[in-house]
Short mmCIF file of C-alpha atoms and ligand atoms in Angstrom, two decimals:
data_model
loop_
_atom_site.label_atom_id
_atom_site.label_comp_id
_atom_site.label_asym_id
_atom_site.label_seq_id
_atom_site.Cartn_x
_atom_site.Cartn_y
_atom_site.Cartn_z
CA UNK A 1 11.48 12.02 -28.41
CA UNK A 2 9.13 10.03 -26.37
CA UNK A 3 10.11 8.82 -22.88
CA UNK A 4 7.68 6.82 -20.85
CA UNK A 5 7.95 6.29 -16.79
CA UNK A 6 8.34 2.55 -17.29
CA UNK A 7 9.04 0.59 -20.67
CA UNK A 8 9.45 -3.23 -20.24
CA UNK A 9 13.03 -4.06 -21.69
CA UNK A 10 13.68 -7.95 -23.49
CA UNK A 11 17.10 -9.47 -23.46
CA UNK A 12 18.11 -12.21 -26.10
CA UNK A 13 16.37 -15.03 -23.89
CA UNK A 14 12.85 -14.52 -23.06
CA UNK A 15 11.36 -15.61 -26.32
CA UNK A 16 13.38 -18.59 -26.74
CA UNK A 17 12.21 -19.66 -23.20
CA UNK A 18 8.81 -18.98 -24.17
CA UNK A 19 8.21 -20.31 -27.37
CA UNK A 20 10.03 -23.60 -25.29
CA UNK A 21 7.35 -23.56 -22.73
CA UNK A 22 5.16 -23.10 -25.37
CA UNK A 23 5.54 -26.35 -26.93
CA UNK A 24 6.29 -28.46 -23.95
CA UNK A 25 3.45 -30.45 -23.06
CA UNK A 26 2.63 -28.54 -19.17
CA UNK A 27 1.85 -25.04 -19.36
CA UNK A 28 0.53 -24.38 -15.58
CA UNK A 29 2.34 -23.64 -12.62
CA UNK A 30 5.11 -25.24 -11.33
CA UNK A 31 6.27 -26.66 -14.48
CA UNK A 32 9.75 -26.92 -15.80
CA UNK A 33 10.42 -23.59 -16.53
CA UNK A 34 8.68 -22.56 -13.16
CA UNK A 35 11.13 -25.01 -11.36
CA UNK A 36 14.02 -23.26 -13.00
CA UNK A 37 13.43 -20.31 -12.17
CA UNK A 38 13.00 -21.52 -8.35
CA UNK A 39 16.21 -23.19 -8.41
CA UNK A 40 17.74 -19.89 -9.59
CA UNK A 41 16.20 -17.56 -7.39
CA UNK A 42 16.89 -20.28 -3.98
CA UNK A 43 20.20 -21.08 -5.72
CA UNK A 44 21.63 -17.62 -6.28
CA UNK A 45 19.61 -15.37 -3.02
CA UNK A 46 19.95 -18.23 -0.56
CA UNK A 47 15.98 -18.24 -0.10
CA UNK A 48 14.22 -20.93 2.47
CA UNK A 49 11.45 -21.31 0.17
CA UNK A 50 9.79 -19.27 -3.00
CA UNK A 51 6.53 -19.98 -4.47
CA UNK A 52 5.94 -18.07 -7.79
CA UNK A 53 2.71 -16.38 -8.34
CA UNK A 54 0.50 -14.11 -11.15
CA UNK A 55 1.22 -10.96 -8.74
CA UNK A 56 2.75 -9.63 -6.12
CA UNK A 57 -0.38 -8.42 -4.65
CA UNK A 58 -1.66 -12.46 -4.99
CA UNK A 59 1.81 -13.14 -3.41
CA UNK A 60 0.73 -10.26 -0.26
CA UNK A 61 -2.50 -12.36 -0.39
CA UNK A 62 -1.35 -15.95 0.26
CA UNK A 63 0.83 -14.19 2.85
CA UNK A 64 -1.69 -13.06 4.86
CA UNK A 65 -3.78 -16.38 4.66
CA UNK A 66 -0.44 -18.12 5.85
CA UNK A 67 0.08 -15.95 8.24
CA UNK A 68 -3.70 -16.72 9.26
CA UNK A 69 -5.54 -12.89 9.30
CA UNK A 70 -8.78 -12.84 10.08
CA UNK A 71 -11.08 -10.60 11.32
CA UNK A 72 -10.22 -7.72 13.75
CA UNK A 73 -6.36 -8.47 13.35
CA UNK A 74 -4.35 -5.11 13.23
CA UNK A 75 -1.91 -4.57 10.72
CA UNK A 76 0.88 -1.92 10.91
CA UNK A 77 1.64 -0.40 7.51
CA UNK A 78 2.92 2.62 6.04
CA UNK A 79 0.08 4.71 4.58
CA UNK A 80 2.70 5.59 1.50
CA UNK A 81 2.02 2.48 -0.68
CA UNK A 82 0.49 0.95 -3.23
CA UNK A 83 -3.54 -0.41 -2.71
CA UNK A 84 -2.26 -3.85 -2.85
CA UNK A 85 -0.04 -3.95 0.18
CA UNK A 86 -3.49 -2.93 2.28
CA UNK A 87 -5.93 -4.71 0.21
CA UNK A 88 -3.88 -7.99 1.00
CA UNK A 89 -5.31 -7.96 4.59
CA UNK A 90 -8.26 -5.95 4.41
CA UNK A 91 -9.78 -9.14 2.18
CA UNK A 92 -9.41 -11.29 5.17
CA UNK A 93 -11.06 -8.42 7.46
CA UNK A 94 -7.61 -7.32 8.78
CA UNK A 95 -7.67 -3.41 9.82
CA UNK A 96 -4.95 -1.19 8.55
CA UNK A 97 -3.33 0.56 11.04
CA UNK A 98 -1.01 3.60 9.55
CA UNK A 99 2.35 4.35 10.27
CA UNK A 100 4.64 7.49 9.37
CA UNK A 101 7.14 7.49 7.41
CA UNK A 102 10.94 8.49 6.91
CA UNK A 103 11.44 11.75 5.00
CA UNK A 104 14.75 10.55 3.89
CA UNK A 105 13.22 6.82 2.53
CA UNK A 106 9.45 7.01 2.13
CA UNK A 107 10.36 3.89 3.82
CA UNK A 108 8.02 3.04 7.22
CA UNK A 109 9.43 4.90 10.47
CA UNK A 110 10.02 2.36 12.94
CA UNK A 111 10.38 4.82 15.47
CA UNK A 112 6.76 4.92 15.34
CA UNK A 113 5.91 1.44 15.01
CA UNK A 114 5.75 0.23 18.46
CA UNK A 115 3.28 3.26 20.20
CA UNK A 116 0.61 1.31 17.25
CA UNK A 117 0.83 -2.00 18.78
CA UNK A 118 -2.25 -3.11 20.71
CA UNK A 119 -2.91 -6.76 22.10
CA UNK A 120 -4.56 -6.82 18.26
CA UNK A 121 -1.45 -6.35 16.83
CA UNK A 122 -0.92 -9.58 14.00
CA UNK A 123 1.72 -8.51 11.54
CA UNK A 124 3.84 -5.33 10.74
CA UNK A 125 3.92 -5.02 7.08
CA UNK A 126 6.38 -2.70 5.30
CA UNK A 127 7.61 -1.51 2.10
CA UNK A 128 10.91 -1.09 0.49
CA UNK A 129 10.08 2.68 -1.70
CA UNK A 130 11.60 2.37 -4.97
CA UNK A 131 13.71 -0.61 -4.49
CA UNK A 132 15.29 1.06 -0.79
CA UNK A 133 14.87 -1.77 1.73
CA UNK A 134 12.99 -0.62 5.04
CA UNK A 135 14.77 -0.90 8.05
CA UNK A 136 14.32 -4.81 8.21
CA UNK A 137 16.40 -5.56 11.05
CA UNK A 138 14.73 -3.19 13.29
CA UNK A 139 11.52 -4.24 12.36
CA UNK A 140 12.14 -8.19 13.35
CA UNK A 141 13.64 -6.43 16.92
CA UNK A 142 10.01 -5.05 17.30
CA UNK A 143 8.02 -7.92 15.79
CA UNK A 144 10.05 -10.92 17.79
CA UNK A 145 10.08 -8.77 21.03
CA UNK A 146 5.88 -8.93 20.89
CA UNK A 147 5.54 -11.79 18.58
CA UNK A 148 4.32 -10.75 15.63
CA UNK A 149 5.02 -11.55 12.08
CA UNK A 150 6.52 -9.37 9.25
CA UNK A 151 5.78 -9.62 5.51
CA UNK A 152 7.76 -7.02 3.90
CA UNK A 153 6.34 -5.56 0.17
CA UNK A 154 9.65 -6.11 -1.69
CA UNK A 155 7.85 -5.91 -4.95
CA UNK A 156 9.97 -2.66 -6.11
CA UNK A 157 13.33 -4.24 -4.36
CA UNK A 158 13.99 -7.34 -5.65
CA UNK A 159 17.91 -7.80 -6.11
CA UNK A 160 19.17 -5.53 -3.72
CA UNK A 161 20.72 -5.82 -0.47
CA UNK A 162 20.69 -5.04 3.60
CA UNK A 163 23.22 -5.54 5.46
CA UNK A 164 24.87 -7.89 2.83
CA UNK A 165 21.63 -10.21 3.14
CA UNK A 166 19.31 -10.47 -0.09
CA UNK A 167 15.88 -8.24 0.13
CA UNK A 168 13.29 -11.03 1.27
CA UNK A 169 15.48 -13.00 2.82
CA UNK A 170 15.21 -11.74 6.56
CA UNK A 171 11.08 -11.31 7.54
CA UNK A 172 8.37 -14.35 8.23
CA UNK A 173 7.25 -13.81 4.39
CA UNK A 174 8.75 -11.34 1.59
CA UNK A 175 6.50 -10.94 -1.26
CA UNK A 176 8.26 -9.74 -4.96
CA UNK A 177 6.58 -8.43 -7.58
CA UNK A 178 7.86 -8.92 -11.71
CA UNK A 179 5.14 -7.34 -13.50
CA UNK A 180 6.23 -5.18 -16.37
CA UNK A 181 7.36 -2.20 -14.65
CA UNK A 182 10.05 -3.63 -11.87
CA UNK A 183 13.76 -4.72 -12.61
CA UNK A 184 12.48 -8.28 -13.30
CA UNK A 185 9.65 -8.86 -15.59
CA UNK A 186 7.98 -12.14 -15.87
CA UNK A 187 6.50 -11.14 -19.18
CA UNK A 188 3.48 -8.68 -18.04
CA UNK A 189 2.55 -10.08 -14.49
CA UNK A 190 4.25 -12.01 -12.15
CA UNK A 191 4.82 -12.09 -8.34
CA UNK A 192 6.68 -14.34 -5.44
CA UNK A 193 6.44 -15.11 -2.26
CA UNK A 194 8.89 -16.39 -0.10
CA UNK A 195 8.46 -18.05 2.87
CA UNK A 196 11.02 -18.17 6.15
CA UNK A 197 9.39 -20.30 8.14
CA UNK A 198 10.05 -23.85 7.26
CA UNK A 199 7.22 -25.18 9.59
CA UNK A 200 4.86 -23.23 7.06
CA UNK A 201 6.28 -24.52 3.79
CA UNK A 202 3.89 -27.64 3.40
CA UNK A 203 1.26 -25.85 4.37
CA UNK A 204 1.89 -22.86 1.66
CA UNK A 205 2.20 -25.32 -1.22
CA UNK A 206 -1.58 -26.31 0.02
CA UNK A 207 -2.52 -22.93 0.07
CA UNK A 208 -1.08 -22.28 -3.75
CA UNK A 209 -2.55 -25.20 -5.27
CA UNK A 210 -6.14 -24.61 -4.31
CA UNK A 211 -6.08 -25.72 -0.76
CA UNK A 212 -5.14 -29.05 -1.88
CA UNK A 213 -2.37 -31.42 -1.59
CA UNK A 214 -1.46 -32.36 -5.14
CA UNK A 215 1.93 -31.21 -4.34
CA UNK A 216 1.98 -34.85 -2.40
CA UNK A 217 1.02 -36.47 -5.26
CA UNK A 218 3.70 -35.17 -7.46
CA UNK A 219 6.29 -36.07 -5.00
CA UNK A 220 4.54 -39.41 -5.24
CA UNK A 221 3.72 -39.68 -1.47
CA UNK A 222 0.00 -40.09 -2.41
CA UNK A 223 -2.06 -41.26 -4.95
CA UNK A 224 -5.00 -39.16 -5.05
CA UNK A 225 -4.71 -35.22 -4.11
CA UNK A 226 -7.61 -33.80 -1.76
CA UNK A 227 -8.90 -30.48 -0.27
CA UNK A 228 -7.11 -30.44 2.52
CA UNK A 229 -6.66 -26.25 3.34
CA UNK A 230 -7.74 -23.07 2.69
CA UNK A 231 -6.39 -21.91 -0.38
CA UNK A 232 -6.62 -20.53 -4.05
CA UNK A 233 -4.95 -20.28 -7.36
CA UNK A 234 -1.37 -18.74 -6.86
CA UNK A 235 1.03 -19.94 -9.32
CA UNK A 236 2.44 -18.47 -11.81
CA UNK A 237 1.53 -20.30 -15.89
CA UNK A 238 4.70 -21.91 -16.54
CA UNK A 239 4.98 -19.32 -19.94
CA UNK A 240 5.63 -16.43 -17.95
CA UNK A 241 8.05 -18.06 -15.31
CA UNK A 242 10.10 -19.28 -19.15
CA UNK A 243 10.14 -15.09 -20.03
CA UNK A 244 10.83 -14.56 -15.87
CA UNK A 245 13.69 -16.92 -16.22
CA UNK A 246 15.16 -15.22 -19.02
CA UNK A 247 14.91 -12.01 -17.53
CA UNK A 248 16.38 -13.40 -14.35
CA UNK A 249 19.76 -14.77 -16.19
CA UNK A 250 20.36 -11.63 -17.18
CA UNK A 251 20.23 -9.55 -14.41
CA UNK A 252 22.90 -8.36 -13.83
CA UNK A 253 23.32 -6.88 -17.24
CA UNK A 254 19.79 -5.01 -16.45
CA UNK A 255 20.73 -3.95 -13.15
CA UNK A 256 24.52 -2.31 -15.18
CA UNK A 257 22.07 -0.51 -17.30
CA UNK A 258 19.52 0.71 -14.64
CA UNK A 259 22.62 1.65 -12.61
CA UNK A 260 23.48 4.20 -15.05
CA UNK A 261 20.19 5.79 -15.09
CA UNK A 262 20.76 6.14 -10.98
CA UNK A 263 24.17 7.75 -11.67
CA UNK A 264 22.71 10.39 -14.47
CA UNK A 265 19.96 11.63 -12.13
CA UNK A 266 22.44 12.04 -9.04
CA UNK A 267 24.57 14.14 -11.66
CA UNK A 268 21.35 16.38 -12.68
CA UNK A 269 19.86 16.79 -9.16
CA UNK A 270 23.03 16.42 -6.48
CA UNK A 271 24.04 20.25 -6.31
CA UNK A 272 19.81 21.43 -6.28
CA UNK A 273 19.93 19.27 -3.32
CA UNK A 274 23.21 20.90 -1.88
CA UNK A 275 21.82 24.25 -2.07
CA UNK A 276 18.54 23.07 -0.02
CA UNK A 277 16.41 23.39 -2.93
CA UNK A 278 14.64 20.13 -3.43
CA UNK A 279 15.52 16.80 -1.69
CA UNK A 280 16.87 13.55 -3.14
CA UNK A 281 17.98 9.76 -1.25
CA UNK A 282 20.77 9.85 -0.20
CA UNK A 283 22.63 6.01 -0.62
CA UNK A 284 23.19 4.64 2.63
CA UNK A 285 26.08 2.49 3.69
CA UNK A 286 23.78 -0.98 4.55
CA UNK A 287 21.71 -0.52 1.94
CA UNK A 288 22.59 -1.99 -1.30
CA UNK A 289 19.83 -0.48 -3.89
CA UNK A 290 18.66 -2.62 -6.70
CA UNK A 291 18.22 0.77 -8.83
CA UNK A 292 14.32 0.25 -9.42
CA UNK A 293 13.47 4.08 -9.43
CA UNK A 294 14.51 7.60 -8.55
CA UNK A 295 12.61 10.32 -6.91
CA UNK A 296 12.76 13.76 -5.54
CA UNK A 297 11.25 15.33 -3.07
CA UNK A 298 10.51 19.18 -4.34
CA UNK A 299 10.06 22.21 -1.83
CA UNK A 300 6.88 23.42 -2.43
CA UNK A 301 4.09 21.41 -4.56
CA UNK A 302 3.85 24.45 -6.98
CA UNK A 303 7.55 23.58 -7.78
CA UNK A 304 6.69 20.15 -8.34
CA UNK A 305 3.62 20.89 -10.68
CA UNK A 306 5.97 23.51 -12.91
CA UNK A 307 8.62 20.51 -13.13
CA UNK A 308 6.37 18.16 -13.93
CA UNK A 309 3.81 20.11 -16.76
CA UNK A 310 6.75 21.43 -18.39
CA UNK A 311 8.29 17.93 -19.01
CA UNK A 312 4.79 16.61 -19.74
CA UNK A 313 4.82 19.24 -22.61
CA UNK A 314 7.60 17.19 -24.16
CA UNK A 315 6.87 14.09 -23.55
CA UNK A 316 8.88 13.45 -20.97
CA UNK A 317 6.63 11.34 -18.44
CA UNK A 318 7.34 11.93 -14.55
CA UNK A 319 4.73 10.50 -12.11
CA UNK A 320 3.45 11.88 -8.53
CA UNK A 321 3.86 8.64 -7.26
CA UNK A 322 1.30 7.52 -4.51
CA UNK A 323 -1.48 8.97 -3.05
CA UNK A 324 -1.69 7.89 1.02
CA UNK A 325 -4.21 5.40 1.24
CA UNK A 326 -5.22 6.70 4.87
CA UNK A 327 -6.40 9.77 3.02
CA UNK A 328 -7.84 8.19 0.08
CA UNK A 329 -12.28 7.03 0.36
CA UNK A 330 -11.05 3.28 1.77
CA UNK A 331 -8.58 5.08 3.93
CA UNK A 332 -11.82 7.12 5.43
CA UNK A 333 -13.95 4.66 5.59
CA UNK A 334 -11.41 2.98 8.00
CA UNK A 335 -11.83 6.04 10.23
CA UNK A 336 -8.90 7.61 8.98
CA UNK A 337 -8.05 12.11 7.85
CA UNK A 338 -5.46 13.62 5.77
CA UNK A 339 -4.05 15.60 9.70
CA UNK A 340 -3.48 11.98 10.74
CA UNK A 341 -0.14 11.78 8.85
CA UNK A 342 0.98 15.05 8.45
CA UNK A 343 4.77 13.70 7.24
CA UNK A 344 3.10 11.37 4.63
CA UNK A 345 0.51 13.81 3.31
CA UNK A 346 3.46 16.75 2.95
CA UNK A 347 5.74 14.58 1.19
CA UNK A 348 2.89 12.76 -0.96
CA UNK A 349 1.85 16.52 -2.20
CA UNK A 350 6.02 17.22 -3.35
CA UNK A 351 7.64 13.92 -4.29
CA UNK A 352 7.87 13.00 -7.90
CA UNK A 353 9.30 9.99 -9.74
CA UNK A 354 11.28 10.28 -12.70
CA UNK A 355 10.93 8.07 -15.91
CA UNK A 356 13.03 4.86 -15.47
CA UNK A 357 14.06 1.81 -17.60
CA UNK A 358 16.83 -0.28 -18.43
CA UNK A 359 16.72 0.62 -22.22
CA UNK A 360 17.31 4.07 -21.30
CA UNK A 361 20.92 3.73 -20.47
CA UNK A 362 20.83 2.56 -24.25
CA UNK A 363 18.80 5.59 -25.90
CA UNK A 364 16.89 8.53 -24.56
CA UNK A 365 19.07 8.94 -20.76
CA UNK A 366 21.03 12.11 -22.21
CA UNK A 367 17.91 13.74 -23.61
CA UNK A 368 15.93 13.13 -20.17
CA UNK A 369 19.51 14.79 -18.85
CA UNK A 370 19.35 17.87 -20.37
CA UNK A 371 15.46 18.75 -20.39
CA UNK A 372 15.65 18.42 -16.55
CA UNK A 373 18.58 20.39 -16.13
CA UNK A 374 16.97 23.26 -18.77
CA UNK A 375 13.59 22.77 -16.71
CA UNK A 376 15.50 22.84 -13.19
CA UNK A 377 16.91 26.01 -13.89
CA UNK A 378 13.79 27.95 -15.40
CA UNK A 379 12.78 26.62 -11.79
CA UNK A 380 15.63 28.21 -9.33
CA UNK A 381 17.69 29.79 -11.67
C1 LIG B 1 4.65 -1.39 -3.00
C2 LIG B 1 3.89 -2.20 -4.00
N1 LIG B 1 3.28 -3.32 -3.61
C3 LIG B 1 2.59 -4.10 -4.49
C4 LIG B 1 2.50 -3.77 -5.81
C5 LIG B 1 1.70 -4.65 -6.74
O1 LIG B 1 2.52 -5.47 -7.54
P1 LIG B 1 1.84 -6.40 -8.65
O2 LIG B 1 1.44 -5.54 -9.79
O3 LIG B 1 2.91 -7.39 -9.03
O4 LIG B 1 0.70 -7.08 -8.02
C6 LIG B 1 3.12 -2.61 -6.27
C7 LIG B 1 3.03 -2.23 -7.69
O5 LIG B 1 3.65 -1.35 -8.18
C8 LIG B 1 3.83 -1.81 -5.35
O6 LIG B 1 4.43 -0.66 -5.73
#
């Protein structure tokens, strides 16, 4: 048996909603099954304001022209992400500044946030790892007490929880992602951004629609729309948002399934941990995961590499996760070395992420189950 990292999973809806949007007469953005889905997501998360786009990394993008980067603005971000989180502001000439992380979350270490801020200091910019949000709260303290602003990379933690308050509801600007690998998939590609400032709303639907103000003419304030911002194309082609909406009605039926796939791996790795032999997440009490992924944290990278060839050899796909960006040839060319992070660069070189879908609750979770457990103990007996 076959069993991929990711594997998009369809519920009874999607193509129904997209063969609909198909024949409707508006395919483009912020069309009927766009509006839906914005209704749903403000209706059911409490958002100010959500603007669906093609990516999250677009989403990161119309962030950081909202949030006005420009040249020489400092961003604080963790150095254990994806290209798009730092990409987002490096377009608009923003320089990355690195931050360590948590051992315990891969999440940013806000300990460490504030000794990085400089009178350059724009925005702090964290991630949630695998769907565990970042230490949100916190982070506002810092960001209000020397007025910056905070768009947090939910794109892995959409539907979960901190402190009893939706993921992307507390920062400036949350940005989602819904391509084909996260909880959510908008049919391939898919992002949104939400925006918590309300005195920035008009002003993003400018930026979405191509620095214009159309948006004015469909509420039928004005005739004729104009260029009127800075801006580009960020919405989302009313076809995806129909298979997004789909997948979003049935979330919490995904979210049973992906739970179970959390719940199996605790089972496999829990008592490995116990004995000090590798290192897992431990749930926290104000954190309310949206079970997007599962990784461990092995003790030596030798360990790692046997775990992961000997799965590889059947078919059993595990990932290394990221590479740090400070150490990767952009992360140089910023100024940065591997010593600079010695916590991200240790963990990067151990952690591993384990294959993870909602259809595997359905067929292949018992299989994974006992390969890692026969594999675990060649390991440390
Ligand atoms: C932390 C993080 N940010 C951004 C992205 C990019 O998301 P998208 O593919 O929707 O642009 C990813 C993709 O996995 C990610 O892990």
């Amino acid at each position: 048996m076959k069993i991929l990292l990711n594997k998009p999973y369809i519920t009874s809806k999607e193509e129904k909603y997209i063969v609909e949007a198909l024949h409707s007469a508006r395919h483009s953005g912020n069309n009927a099954f766009g509006k839906k889905a914005i209704d749903h997501l403000k209706g059911k998360y409490g958002f100010s304001e959500i603007f669906l786009t093609p990516s999250c990394t677009s989403a990161m993008e119309m962030g950081a022209l909202l949030a006005n980067i420009s040249p020489g603005d400092e961003v604080i971000l963790p150095s254990y992400t994806f290209s798009s989180t730092v990409n987002a502001i490096v377009i608009f000439g923003g320089k990355p500044v690195f931050c360590e992380i948590d051992s315990e979350t891969l999440n940013i270490d806000v300990t460490k946030i504030e000794e990085l801020i400089t009178s350059k200091t724009k925005m702090i910019l964290p991630i949630d790892y695998a769907g565990i949000s970042c230490e949100i709260d916190a982070i506002m303290d810092i960001a209000n007490k020397h007025n910056l602003i905070v768009m947090q990379d939910c794109a892995q933690s959409f539907g979960g929880f901190f402190k009893g308050k939706p993921n992307g509801s507390i920062p400036h600007l949350a940005a989602f992602s819904f391509h084909e690998t996260k909880n959510m998939n908008a049919g391939g590609e898919g992002g949104g951004l939400v925006v918590n400032m309300p005195e920035q709303i008009q002003r993003a639907y400018f930026m979405q629609e191509k620095g214009t103000d159309r948006r004015l003419v469909l509420d039928g304030v004005k005739s004729k729309y104009s260029w009127v911002e800075k801006g580009s194309s960020y919405l989302l082609s009313d076809i995806l948002a129909a298979g997004l909406l789909g997948q979003l009605e049935c979330e919490d039926d995904i979210l049973a399934k992906r739970k179970q796939v959390t719940e199996v791996y605790y089972d496999v790795f829990t008592d490995y941990k116990n004995a000090g032999k590798l290192n897992i997440y431990i749930p926290q009490k104000h954190i309310q995961t949206n079970h997007h992924a599962f990784w461990v944290v092995f003790d030596t990278s030798e360990n790692r590499t046997k775990f992961m060839s000997r799965l590889r050899e059947i078919d059993i796909h595990v990932y290394i996760g990221y590479l740090p960006l400070h150490s990767s040839p952009m992360g140089i060319k910023f100024g940065y070395k591997a010593e600079d992070l010695h916590i991200t660069e240790s963990i990067a070189s151990r952690v591993v992420r384990l294959p993870f879908y909602a259809g595997m609750a359905d067929e292949g979770l018992e299989y994974t189950k006992v390969n890692m457990q026969k594999v675990l103990k060649e390991i440390y007996g």
